[in-house]
Amino acid sequence: KEHVALTLGVIDDGGPVLVRAHSECLTGDVLRSSRCDCGEQLADSLRFLQQQGRGILLYLRQEGRGIGLTKKISAYALQEQGLDTVEANLALGLPEDMRDYRVAAEMLLDLGVWRARLITNNPAKIEGLELYGIEVVERIPLRMSPNPSNVGYLRTKREKMGHILPQSVALQLAGGRLGQLE
């Protein structure tokens, strides 16, 4: 699989570089699915990179947390039966997350970047890059607005995968009620 690095401005001056390591999500990035927040994360990251005038978007070809599109669609079917995203992967005999950030770190190092200001809510991404030689000097959070279709997904990311999401996120649910991720 071919991964992509989109660069903006001077990135090889030795200073920390703004980086978004984004895992491919056909359903969210292209088809704009509301089941996840991937498309919003990609769009917001690109806007932020452009505002800063300097940075890198790594588009990593590891669809569905690394399980691939076909298995991701099978996991969606299990989610329709009530499983969350982690439970669905496990029911398919897969790990909850198969992504590896070695190639992302190699790409950054090839671009002359070894210090990053990482746009992410995922601590595993920080650990993964640091494991392969990238110093993450700052985490820049993504602040996505939940919708009724992805509240369970976001809850699972926070509770089971350790993603750092806002402590209190108001959600408009069916019937006009407000709830929270907490």
Short mmCIF file of N, CA and C in Angstrom, two decimals:
data_model
loop_
_atom_site.label_atom_id
_atom_site.label_comp_id
_atom_site.label_asym_id
_atom_site.label_seq_id
_atom_site.Cartn_x
_atom_site.Cartn_y
_atom_site.Cartn_z
N LYS A 1 0.85 -1.18 0.00
CA LYS A 1 0.00 0.00 0.00
C LYS A 1 0.88 1.23 0.00
N GLU A 2 0.46 2.21 -0.75
CA GLU A 2 1.21 3.45 -0.82
C GLU A 2 0.59 4.48 0.11
N HIS A 3 1.42 5.03 0.98
CA HIS A 3 1.01 6.08 1.90
C HIS A 3 1.36 7.41 1.27
N VAL A 4 0.75 8.48 1.75
CA VAL A 4 0.94 9.79 1.14
C VAL A 4 1.37 10.80 2.22
N ALA A 5 2.32 11.64 1.88
CA ALA A 5 2.70 12.76 2.73
C ALA A 5 2.46 14.05 1.95
N LEU A 6 1.57 14.87 2.45
CA LEU A 6 1.34 16.20 1.87
C LEU A 6 2.04 17.19 2.77
N THR A 7 2.92 18.00 2.20
CA THR A 7 3.68 18.95 2.99
C THR A 7 3.30 20.38 2.63
N LEU A 8 3.48 21.26 3.61
CA LEU A 8 3.19 22.67 3.40
C LEU A 8 4.27 23.48 4.10
N GLY A 9 4.91 24.38 3.37
CA GLY A 9 5.92 25.24 3.95
C GLY A 9 7.24 24.52 4.20
N VAL A 10 8.12 25.19 4.94
CA VAL A 10 9.44 24.65 5.28
C VAL A 10 9.26 23.70 6.46
N ILE A 11 9.63 22.44 6.25
CA ILE A 11 9.42 21.44 7.31
C ILE A 11 10.71 20.82 7.82
N ASP A 12 11.84 21.09 7.16
CA ASP A 12 13.08 20.42 7.52
C ASP A 12 14.09 21.36 8.18
N ASP A 13 13.59 22.31 8.97
CA ASP A 13 14.49 23.28 9.60
C ASP A 13 14.91 22.88 11.01
N GLY A 14 14.52 21.68 11.45
CA GLY A 14 14.90 21.19 12.77
C GLY A 14 13.90 21.51 13.86
N GLY A 15 12.99 22.43 13.60
CA GLY A 15 11.97 22.76 14.60
C GLY A 15 10.84 21.76 14.58
N PRO A 16 10.04 21.73 15.66
CA PRO A 16 8.88 20.84 15.68
C PRO A 16 7.91 21.21 14.55
N VAL A 17 7.38 20.19 13.90
CA VAL A 17 6.49 20.41 12.75
C VAL A 17 5.10 19.91 13.10
N LEU A 18 4.10 20.68 12.71
CA LEU A 18 2.71 20.29 12.88
C LEU A 18 2.44 19.09 11.98
N VAL A 19 1.91 17.99 12.56
CA VAL A 19 1.70 16.75 11.82
C VAL A 19 0.33 16.18 12.15
N ARG A 20 -0.36 15.75 11.13
CA ARG A 20 -1.56 14.92 11.30
C ARG A 20 -1.26 13.60 10.62
N ALA A 21 -1.26 12.51 11.39
CA ALA A 21 -1.12 11.16 10.85
C ALA A 21 -2.53 10.59 10.80
N HIS A 22 -3.12 10.59 9.62
CA HIS A 22 -4.53 10.23 9.44
C HIS A 22 -4.66 8.88 8.78
N SER A 23 -5.37 7.97 9.43
CA SER A 23 -5.60 6.65 8.85
C SER A 23 -6.78 6.71 7.89
N GLU A 24 -6.57 6.14 6.73
CA GLU A 24 -7.59 6.08 5.68
C GLU A 24 -8.93 5.61 6.23
N CYS A 25 -9.99 6.28 5.79
CA CYS A 25 -11.36 5.87 6.14
C CYS A 25 -12.25 6.23 4.96
N LEU A 26 -12.42 5.29 4.05
CA LEU A 26 -13.22 5.54 2.85
C LEU A 26 -14.63 6.00 3.23
N THR A 27 -15.23 5.33 4.19
CA THR A 27 -16.61 5.67 4.55
C THR A 27 -16.73 7.06 5.15
N GLY A 28 -15.76 7.48 5.93
CA GLY A 28 -15.82 8.80 6.56
C GLY A 28 -15.18 9.90 5.72
N ASP A 29 -14.00 9.63 5.17
CA ASP A 29 -13.26 10.65 4.43
C ASP A 29 -13.92 10.98 3.09
N VAL A 30 -14.40 9.96 2.40
CA VAL A 30 -14.93 10.15 1.05
C VAL A 30 -16.45 10.16 1.03
N LEU A 31 -17.06 9.17 1.68
CA LEU A 31 -18.51 9.03 1.63
C LEU A 31 -19.22 9.83 2.72
N ARG A 32 -18.44 10.46 3.61
CA ARG A 32 -18.94 11.37 4.64
C ARG A 32 -19.89 10.68 5.63
N SER A 33 -19.61 9.43 5.95
CA SER A 33 -20.41 8.70 6.92
C SER A 33 -20.47 9.47 8.23
N SER A 34 -21.63 9.45 8.87
CA SER A 34 -21.78 10.08 10.18
C SER A 34 -21.55 9.08 11.31
N ARG A 35 -21.21 7.83 10.97
CA ARG A 35 -20.94 6.80 11.98
C ARG A 35 -19.62 7.03 12.69
N CYS A 36 -18.74 7.81 12.09
CA CYS A 36 -17.43 8.09 12.68
C CYS A 36 -17.18 9.59 12.57
N ASP A 37 -16.03 10.01 13.05
CA ASP A 37 -15.65 11.42 12.95
C ASP A 37 -14.44 11.62 12.05
N CYS A 38 -14.11 10.60 11.26
CA CYS A 38 -12.88 10.62 10.46
C CYS A 38 -12.86 11.73 9.42
N GLY A 39 -13.93 11.88 8.67
CA GLY A 39 -13.97 12.92 7.64
C GLY A 39 -13.84 14.31 8.24
N GLU A 40 -14.50 14.54 9.37
CA GLU A 40 -14.38 15.83 10.05
C GLU A 40 -12.96 16.05 10.55
N GLN A 41 -12.35 15.00 11.09
CA GLN A 41 -10.97 15.13 11.58
C GLN A 41 -10.03 15.49 10.44
N LEU A 42 -10.19 14.84 9.30
CA LEU A 42 -9.35 15.12 8.15
C LEU A 42 -9.54 16.57 7.68
N ALA A 43 -10.78 16.99 7.52
CA ALA A 43 -11.06 18.35 7.05
C ALA A 43 -10.54 19.39 8.03
N ASP A 44 -10.78 19.20 9.32
CA ASP A 44 -10.31 20.16 10.32
C ASP A 44 -8.78 20.21 10.37
N SER A 45 -8.15 19.05 10.25
CA SER A 45 -6.68 19.01 10.26
C SER A 45 -6.11 19.76 9.06
N LEU A 46 -6.69 19.57 7.90
CA LEU A 46 -6.22 20.27 6.70
C LEU A 46 -6.39 21.79 6.86
N ARG A 47 -7.54 22.20 7.41
CA ARG A 47 -7.75 23.64 7.64
C ARG A 47 -6.71 24.19 8.62
N PHE A 48 -6.45 23.46 9.69
CA PHE A 48 -5.49 23.91 10.70
C PHE A 48 -4.08 23.98 10.11
N LEU A 49 -3.70 22.98 9.33
CA LEU A 49 -2.39 23.00 8.68
C LEU A 49 -2.27 24.23 7.76
N GLN A 50 -3.32 24.51 7.02
CA GLN A 50 -3.29 25.65 6.12
C GLN A 50 -3.20 26.96 6.90
N GLN A 51 -3.94 27.07 8.00
CA GLN A 51 -3.87 28.28 8.83
C GLN A 51 -2.46 28.49 9.39
N GLN A 52 -1.81 27.41 9.76
CA GLN A 52 -0.46 27.50 10.32
C GLN A 52 0.59 27.78 9.25
N GLY A 53 0.28 27.39 8.00
CA GLY A 53 1.19 27.65 6.89
C GLY A 53 2.41 26.74 6.84
N ARG A 54 2.41 25.70 7.70
CA ARG A 54 3.57 24.81 7.76
C ARG A 54 3.13 23.51 8.42
N GLY A 55 3.40 22.41 7.77
CA GLY A 55 3.06 21.14 8.40
C GLY A 55 2.98 20.00 7.40
N ILE A 56 2.54 18.87 7.94
CA ILE A 56 2.49 17.64 7.14
C ILE A 56 1.21 16.89 7.45
N LEU A 57 0.54 16.42 6.40
CA LEU A 57 -0.54 15.46 6.54
C LEU A 57 -0.01 14.13 6.03
N LEU A 58 0.04 13.14 6.91
CA LEU A 58 0.37 11.78 6.49
C LEU A 58 -0.96 11.04 6.32
N TYR A 59 -1.23 10.58 5.11
CA TYR A 59 -2.45 9.81 4.86
C TYR A 59 -2.03 8.36 4.79
N LEU A 60 -2.35 7.62 5.86
CA LEU A 60 -1.87 6.25 6.04
C LEU A 60 -2.93 5.25 5.57
N ARG A 61 -2.53 4.34 4.70
CA ARG A 61 -3.42 3.36 4.11
C ARG A 61 -3.64 2.19 5.07
N GLN A 62 -4.36 2.46 6.16
CA GLN A 62 -4.68 1.42 7.14
C GLN A 62 -6.16 1.56 7.54
N GLU A 63 -6.99 1.31 6.54
CA GLU A 63 -8.45 1.40 6.67
C GLU A 63 -8.97 0.57 7.83
N GLY A 64 -9.95 1.12 8.52
CA GLY A 64 -10.65 0.37 9.57
C GLY A 64 -9.74 -0.07 10.70
N ARG A 65 -8.92 0.86 11.18
CA ARG A 65 -7.92 0.55 12.22
C ARG A 65 -7.01 -0.58 11.79
N GLY A 66 -6.77 -0.65 10.48
CA GLY A 66 -5.81 -1.61 9.94
C GLY A 66 -6.40 -2.93 9.47
N ILE A 67 -7.72 -3.13 9.61
CA ILE A 67 -8.30 -4.42 9.24
C ILE A 67 -8.70 -4.49 7.77
N GLY A 68 -8.74 -3.35 7.10
CA GLY A 68 -9.11 -3.32 5.69
C GLY A 68 -10.60 -3.06 5.50
N LEU A 69 -10.94 -2.64 4.30
CA LEU A 69 -12.31 -2.22 4.00
C LEU A 69 -13.31 -3.37 4.10
N THR A 70 -12.98 -4.53 3.56
CA THR A 70 -13.92 -5.66 3.56
C THR A 70 -14.26 -6.07 4.99
N LYS A 71 -13.25 -6.21 5.83
CA LYS A 71 -13.51 -6.60 7.22
C LYS A 71 -14.18 -5.47 7.99
N LYS A 72 -13.90 -4.23 7.63
CA LYS A 72 -14.57 -3.09 8.26
C LYS A 72 -16.07 -3.14 7.98
N ILE A 73 -16.44 -3.48 6.76
CA ILE A 73 -17.87 -3.60 6.42
C ILE A 73 -18.50 -4.75 7.21
N SER A 74 -17.77 -5.85 7.38
CA SER A 74 -18.27 -6.96 8.22
C SER A 74 -18.44 -6.49 9.67
N ALA A 75 -17.51 -5.68 10.15
CA ALA A 75 -17.61 -5.14 11.51
C ALA A 75 -18.82 -4.22 11.62
N TYR A 76 -19.10 -3.44 10.57
CA TYR A 76 -20.30 -2.59 10.57
C TYR A 76 -21.56 -3.44 10.76
N ALA A 77 -21.63 -4.59 10.09
CA ALA A 77 -22.80 -5.46 10.21
C ALA A 77 -22.96 -5.92 11.66
N LEU A 78 -21.87 -6.24 12.32
CA LEU A 78 -21.93 -6.64 13.73
C LEU A 78 -22.33 -5.47 14.62
N GLN A 79 -21.92 -4.28 14.25
CA GLN A 79 -22.32 -3.10 15.01
C GLN A 79 -23.82 -2.85 14.89
N GLU A 80 -24.38 -3.18 13.74
CA GLU A 80 -25.83 -3.06 13.56
C GLU A 80 -26.59 -4.00 14.49
N GLN A 81 -25.90 -5.08 14.92
CA GLN A 81 -26.50 -6.04 15.85
C GLN A 81 -26.25 -5.67 17.30
N GLY A 82 -25.59 -4.52 17.55
CA GLY A 82 -25.42 -4.05 18.91
C GLY A 82 -24.00 -4.05 19.45
N LEU A 83 -23.05 -4.59 18.72
CA LEU A 83 -21.66 -4.57 19.20
C LEU A 83 -21.05 -3.19 18.95
N ASP A 84 -20.09 -2.80 19.79
CA ASP A 84 -19.37 -1.57 19.50
C ASP A 84 -18.20 -1.90 18.57
N THR A 85 -17.42 -0.90 18.20
CA THR A 85 -16.36 -1.13 17.22
C THR A 85 -15.28 -2.08 17.71
N VAL A 86 -14.95 -2.00 18.98
CA VAL A 86 -13.94 -2.92 19.54
C VAL A 86 -14.50 -4.34 19.58
N GLU A 87 -15.71 -4.49 20.10
CA GLU A 87 -16.33 -5.82 20.19
C GLU A 87 -16.49 -6.45 18.82
N ALA A 88 -16.83 -5.65 17.81
CA ALA A 88 -17.01 -6.17 16.45
C ALA A 88 -15.69 -6.72 15.91
N ASN A 89 -14.61 -5.97 16.09
CA ASN A 89 -13.31 -6.47 15.62
C ASN A 89 -12.94 -7.77 16.33
N LEU A 90 -13.13 -7.82 17.63
CA LEU A 90 -12.79 -9.02 18.40
C LEU A 90 -13.66 -10.20 17.97
N ALA A 91 -14.94 -9.96 17.68
CA ALA A 91 -15.84 -11.02 17.23
C ALA A 91 -15.40 -11.59 15.88
N LEU A 92 -14.74 -10.76 15.09
CA LEU A 92 -14.22 -11.22 13.79
C LEU A 92 -12.86 -11.91 13.94
N GLY A 93 -12.39 -12.04 15.18
CA GLY A 93 -11.10 -12.68 15.42
C GLY A 93 -9.92 -11.76 15.16
N LEU A 94 -10.16 -10.46 15.21
CA LEU A 94 -9.13 -9.47 14.93
C LEU A 94 -8.80 -8.67 16.19
N PRO A 95 -7.62 -8.07 16.24
CA PRO A 95 -7.33 -7.17 17.35
C PRO A 95 -8.22 -5.93 17.27
N GLU A 96 -8.37 -5.23 18.38
CA GLU A 96 -9.20 -4.02 18.35
C GLU A 96 -8.59 -2.94 17.46
N ASP A 97 -7.28 -2.95 17.32
CA ASP A 97 -6.60 -1.95 16.50
C ASP A 97 -5.31 -2.57 15.96
N MET A 98 -5.20 -2.68 14.64
CA MET A 98 -4.03 -3.29 14.01
C MET A 98 -3.06 -2.26 13.43
N ARG A 99 -3.33 -0.97 13.67
CA ARG A 99 -2.48 0.05 13.06
C ARG A 99 -1.07 0.03 13.65
N ASP A 100 -0.12 0.39 12.80
CA ASP A 100 1.28 0.48 13.19
C ASP A 100 1.79 1.81 12.65
N TYR A 101 2.53 2.53 13.47
CA TYR A 101 2.97 3.87 13.08
C TYR A 101 4.44 3.91 12.66
N ARG A 102 5.04 2.73 12.42
CA ARG A 102 6.43 2.67 11.96
C ARG A 102 6.59 3.41 10.64
N VAL A 103 5.71 3.13 9.69
CA VAL A 103 5.84 3.76 8.37
C VAL A 103 5.64 5.27 8.48
N ALA A 104 4.75 5.72 9.37
CA ALA A 104 4.54 7.16 9.57
C ALA A 104 5.83 7.80 10.08
N ALA A 105 6.47 7.16 11.06
CA ALA A 105 7.72 7.68 11.59
C ALA A 105 8.81 7.69 10.51
N GLU A 106 8.88 6.63 9.72
CA GLU A 106 9.87 6.58 8.64
C GLU A 106 9.65 7.69 7.63
N MET A 107 8.39 7.97 7.32
CA MET A 107 8.08 9.04 6.38
C MET A 107 8.55 10.38 6.93
N LEU A 108 8.26 10.63 8.21
CA LEU A 108 8.67 11.89 8.82
C LEU A 108 10.19 12.02 8.83
N LEU A 109 10.87 10.95 9.22
CA LEU A 109 12.33 10.99 9.25
C LEU A 109 12.90 11.22 7.85
N ASP A 110 12.30 10.60 6.83
CA ASP A 110 12.75 10.81 5.45
C ASP A 110 12.56 12.27 5.02
N LEU A 111 11.55 12.93 5.61
CA LEU A 111 11.29 14.34 5.30
C LEU A 111 12.14 15.29 6.15
N GLY A 112 12.99 14.73 7.02
CA GLY A 112 13.84 15.56 7.86
C GLY A 112 13.17 16.03 9.13
N VAL A 113 12.11 15.35 9.53
CA VAL A 113 11.34 15.75 10.72
C VAL A 113 11.51 14.70 11.80
N TRP A 114 11.96 15.11 12.97
CA TRP A 114 12.07 14.19 14.10
C TRP A 114 11.38 14.72 15.35
N ARG A 115 10.84 15.95 15.25
CA ARG A 115 10.08 16.55 16.35
C ARG A 115 8.73 17.01 15.79
N ALA A 116 7.65 16.58 16.46
CA ALA A 116 6.32 16.86 15.92
C ALA A 116 5.39 17.47 16.96
N ARG A 117 4.54 18.34 16.45
CA ARG A 117 3.36 18.82 17.18
C ARG A 117 2.22 18.02 16.53
N LEU A 118 1.74 17.01 17.24
CA LEU A 118 0.84 16.03 16.63
C LEU A 118 -0.62 16.38 16.87
N ILE A 119 -1.38 16.43 15.79
CA ILE A 119 -2.82 16.66 15.86
C ILE A 119 -3.47 15.29 16.07
N THR A 120 -3.95 15.03 17.28
CA THR A 120 -4.55 13.73 17.57
C THR A 120 -5.27 13.74 18.91
N ASN A 121 -6.20 12.80 19.05
CA ASN A 121 -6.83 12.49 20.34
C ASN A 121 -6.39 11.11 20.83
N ASN A 122 -5.56 10.43 20.04
CA ASN A 122 -5.21 9.04 20.27
C ASN A 122 -3.81 8.90 20.88
N PRO A 123 -3.73 8.56 22.18
CA PRO A 123 -2.42 8.41 22.80
C PRO A 123 -1.57 7.29 22.16
N ALA A 124 -2.21 6.28 21.59
CA ALA A 124 -1.46 5.19 20.95
C ALA A 124 -0.68 5.70 19.75
N LYS A 125 -1.19 6.72 19.10
CA LYS A 125 -0.50 7.31 17.95
C LYS A 125 0.78 8.01 18.43
N ILE A 126 0.70 8.70 19.55
CA ILE A 126 1.88 9.36 20.13
C ILE A 126 2.91 8.30 20.49
N GLU A 127 2.48 7.28 21.21
CA GLU A 127 3.38 6.20 21.61
C GLU A 127 4.00 5.52 20.39
N GLY A 128 3.20 5.28 19.37
CA GLY A 128 3.68 4.62 18.16
C GLY A 128 4.75 5.42 17.45
N LEU A 129 4.54 6.72 17.32
CA LEU A 129 5.55 7.55 16.67
C LEU A 129 6.82 7.64 17.51
N GLU A 130 6.64 7.80 18.82
CA GLU A 130 7.82 7.90 19.70
C GLU A 130 8.62 6.60 19.71
N LEU A 131 7.94 5.48 19.62
CA LEU A 131 8.61 4.18 19.58
C LEU A 131 9.60 4.10 18.42
N TYR A 132 9.27 4.78 17.33
CA TYR A 132 10.10 4.72 16.12
C TYR A 132 10.93 5.99 15.90
N GLY A 133 11.15 6.76 16.96
CA GLY A 133 12.12 7.84 16.88
C GLY A 133 11.61 9.24 16.66
N ILE A 134 10.32 9.46 16.70
CA ILE A 134 9.78 10.81 16.55
C ILE A 134 9.46 11.34 17.95
N GLU A 135 9.98 12.52 18.26
CA GLU A 135 9.67 13.16 19.53
C GLU A 135 8.39 13.99 19.37
N VAL A 136 7.35 13.62 20.10
CA VAL A 136 6.11 14.39 20.06
C VAL A 136 6.20 15.42 21.19
N VAL A 137 6.38 16.68 20.80
CA VAL A 137 6.58 17.74 21.79
C VAL A 137 5.26 18.38 22.24
N GLU A 138 4.20 18.14 21.46
CA GLU A 138 2.90 18.72 21.81
C GLU A 138 1.80 17.89 21.15
N ARG A 139 0.71 17.70 21.90
CA ARG A 139 -0.49 17.08 21.33
C ARG A 139 -1.51 18.18 21.14
N ILE A 140 -2.01 18.28 19.92
CA ILE A 140 -3.04 19.26 19.60
C ILE A 140 -4.34 18.49 19.42
N PRO A 141 -5.32 18.72 20.32
CA PRO A 141 -6.55 17.94 20.27
C PRO A 141 -7.45 18.32 19.10
N LEU A 142 -8.21 17.33 18.67
CA LEU A 142 -9.26 17.55 17.69
C LEU A 142 -10.57 17.67 18.46
N ARG A 143 -11.35 18.66 18.16
CA ARG A 143 -12.61 18.90 18.87
C ARG A 143 -13.77 18.72 17.89
N MET A 144 -14.22 17.49 17.77
CA MET A 144 -15.30 17.16 16.86
C MET A 144 -16.63 17.24 17.59
N SER A 145 -17.67 17.62 16.90
CA SER A 145 -19.01 17.66 17.46
C SER A 145 -19.69 16.32 17.23
N PRO A 146 -20.02 15.62 18.31
CA PRO A 146 -20.71 14.34 18.16
C PRO A 146 -22.08 14.52 17.53
N ASN A 147 -22.57 13.46 16.91
CA ASN A 147 -23.92 13.45 16.37
C ASN A 147 -24.59 12.17 16.85
N PRO A 148 -25.90 12.06 16.73
CA PRO A 148 -26.58 10.85 17.22
C PRO A 148 -26.06 9.55 16.62
N SER A 149 -25.48 9.59 15.43
CA SER A 149 -24.99 8.37 14.79
C SER A 149 -23.62 7.93 15.29
N ASN A 150 -22.85 8.83 15.90
CA ASN A 150 -21.50 8.44 16.31
C ASN A 150 -21.23 8.53 17.81
N VAL A 151 -22.25 8.80 18.61
CA VAL A 151 -22.01 8.93 20.05
C VAL A 151 -21.46 7.63 20.65
N GLY A 152 -21.98 6.49 20.24
CA GLY A 152 -21.47 5.21 20.74
C GLY A 152 -20.04 4.97 20.29
N TYR A 153 -19.75 5.33 19.06
CA TYR A 153 -18.40 5.20 18.52
C TYR A 153 -17.41 6.04 19.33
N LEU A 154 -17.79 7.29 19.60
CA LEU A 154 -16.92 8.17 20.38
C LEU A 154 -16.77 7.69 21.82
N ARG A 155 -17.85 7.18 22.38
CA ARG A 155 -17.79 6.64 23.75
C ARG A 155 -16.81 5.46 23.79
N THR A 156 -16.88 4.58 22.79
CA THR A 156 -15.98 3.43 22.73
C THR A 156 -14.53 3.89 22.57
N LYS A 157 -14.30 4.88 21.73
CA LYS A 157 -12.94 5.39 21.56
C LYS A 157 -12.39 5.88 22.90
N ARG A 158 -13.23 6.57 23.65
CA ARG A 158 -12.77 7.13 24.92
C ARG A 158 -12.63 6.06 26.00
N GLU A 159 -13.66 5.23 26.16
CA GLU A 159 -13.69 4.29 27.27
C GLU A 159 -12.84 3.04 27.04
N LYS A 160 -12.78 2.55 25.81
CA LYS A 160 -12.08 1.30 25.55
C LYS A 160 -10.72 1.47 24.88
N MET A 161 -10.53 2.59 24.19
CA MET A 161 -9.29 2.77 23.44
C MET A 161 -8.43 3.89 24.02
N GLY A 162 -8.93 4.56 25.04
CA GLY A 162 -8.14 5.58 25.73
C GLY A 162 -7.97 6.89 25.01
N HIS A 163 -8.81 7.17 24.01
CA HIS A 163 -8.72 8.45 23.31
C HIS A 163 -9.04 9.58 24.27
N ILE A 164 -8.36 10.68 24.09
CA ILE A 164 -8.54 11.84 24.96
C ILE A 164 -9.57 12.75 24.30
N LEU A 165 -10.80 12.64 24.78
CA LEU A 165 -11.90 13.45 24.25
C LEU A 165 -12.35 14.42 25.33
N PRO A 166 -13.03 15.49 24.95
CA PRO A 166 -13.52 16.43 25.95
C PRO A 166 -14.32 15.70 27.03
N GLN A 167 -14.16 16.11 28.28
CA GLN A 167 -14.84 15.46 29.39
C GLN A 167 -16.36 15.57 29.28
N SER A 168 -16.81 16.65 28.77
CA SER A 168 -18.24 16.86 28.72
C SER A 168 -18.62 17.32 27.32
N VAL A 169 -19.29 16.47 26.58
CA VAL A 169 -19.70 16.82 25.21
C VAL A 169 -21.21 16.67 25.13
N ALA A 170 -21.88 17.80 24.95
CA ALA A 170 -23.33 17.76 24.85
C ALA A 170 -23.73 17.17 23.51
N LEU A 171 -24.70 16.27 23.52
CA LEU A 171 -25.17 15.61 22.30
C LEU A 171 -26.67 15.80 22.15
N GLN A 172 -27.09 16.05 20.96
CA GLN A 172 -28.51 16.10 20.70
C GLN A 172 -28.94 14.72 20.23
N LEU A 173 -29.74 14.06 21.05
CA LEU A 173 -30.14 12.69 20.77
C LEU A 173 -31.59 12.66 20.27
N ALA A 174 -32.03 11.50 19.90
CA ALA A 174 -33.40 11.33 19.42
C ALA A 174 -34.37 11.88 20.45
N GLY A 175 -35.35 12.58 20.01
CA GLY A 175 -36.35 13.16 20.91
C GLY A 175 -35.93 14.49 21.49
N GLY A 176 -34.80 15.02 21.03
CA GLY A 176 -34.38 16.33 21.50
C GLY A 176 -33.71 16.32 22.86
N ARG A 177 -33.46 15.14 23.44
CA ARG A 177 -32.81 15.09 24.75
C ARG A 177 -31.32 15.36 24.59
N LEU A 178 -30.72 15.86 25.64
CA LEU A 178 -29.28 16.07 25.65
C LEU A 178 -28.63 15.01 26.52
N GLY A 179 -27.52 14.50 26.07
CA GLY A 179 -26.77 13.53 26.85
C GLY A 179 -25.31 13.90 26.85
N GLN A 180 -24.50 13.10 27.46
CA GLN A 180 -23.07 13.36 27.51
C GLN A 180 -22.32 12.07 27.28
N LEU A 181 -21.08 12.18 26.85
CA LEU A 181 -20.24 11.01 26.69
C LEU A 181 -19.89 10.40 28.02
N GLU A 182 -19.92 11.18 29.07
CA GLU A 182 -19.51 10.69 30.38
C GLU A 182 -20.53 9.73 30.96
#
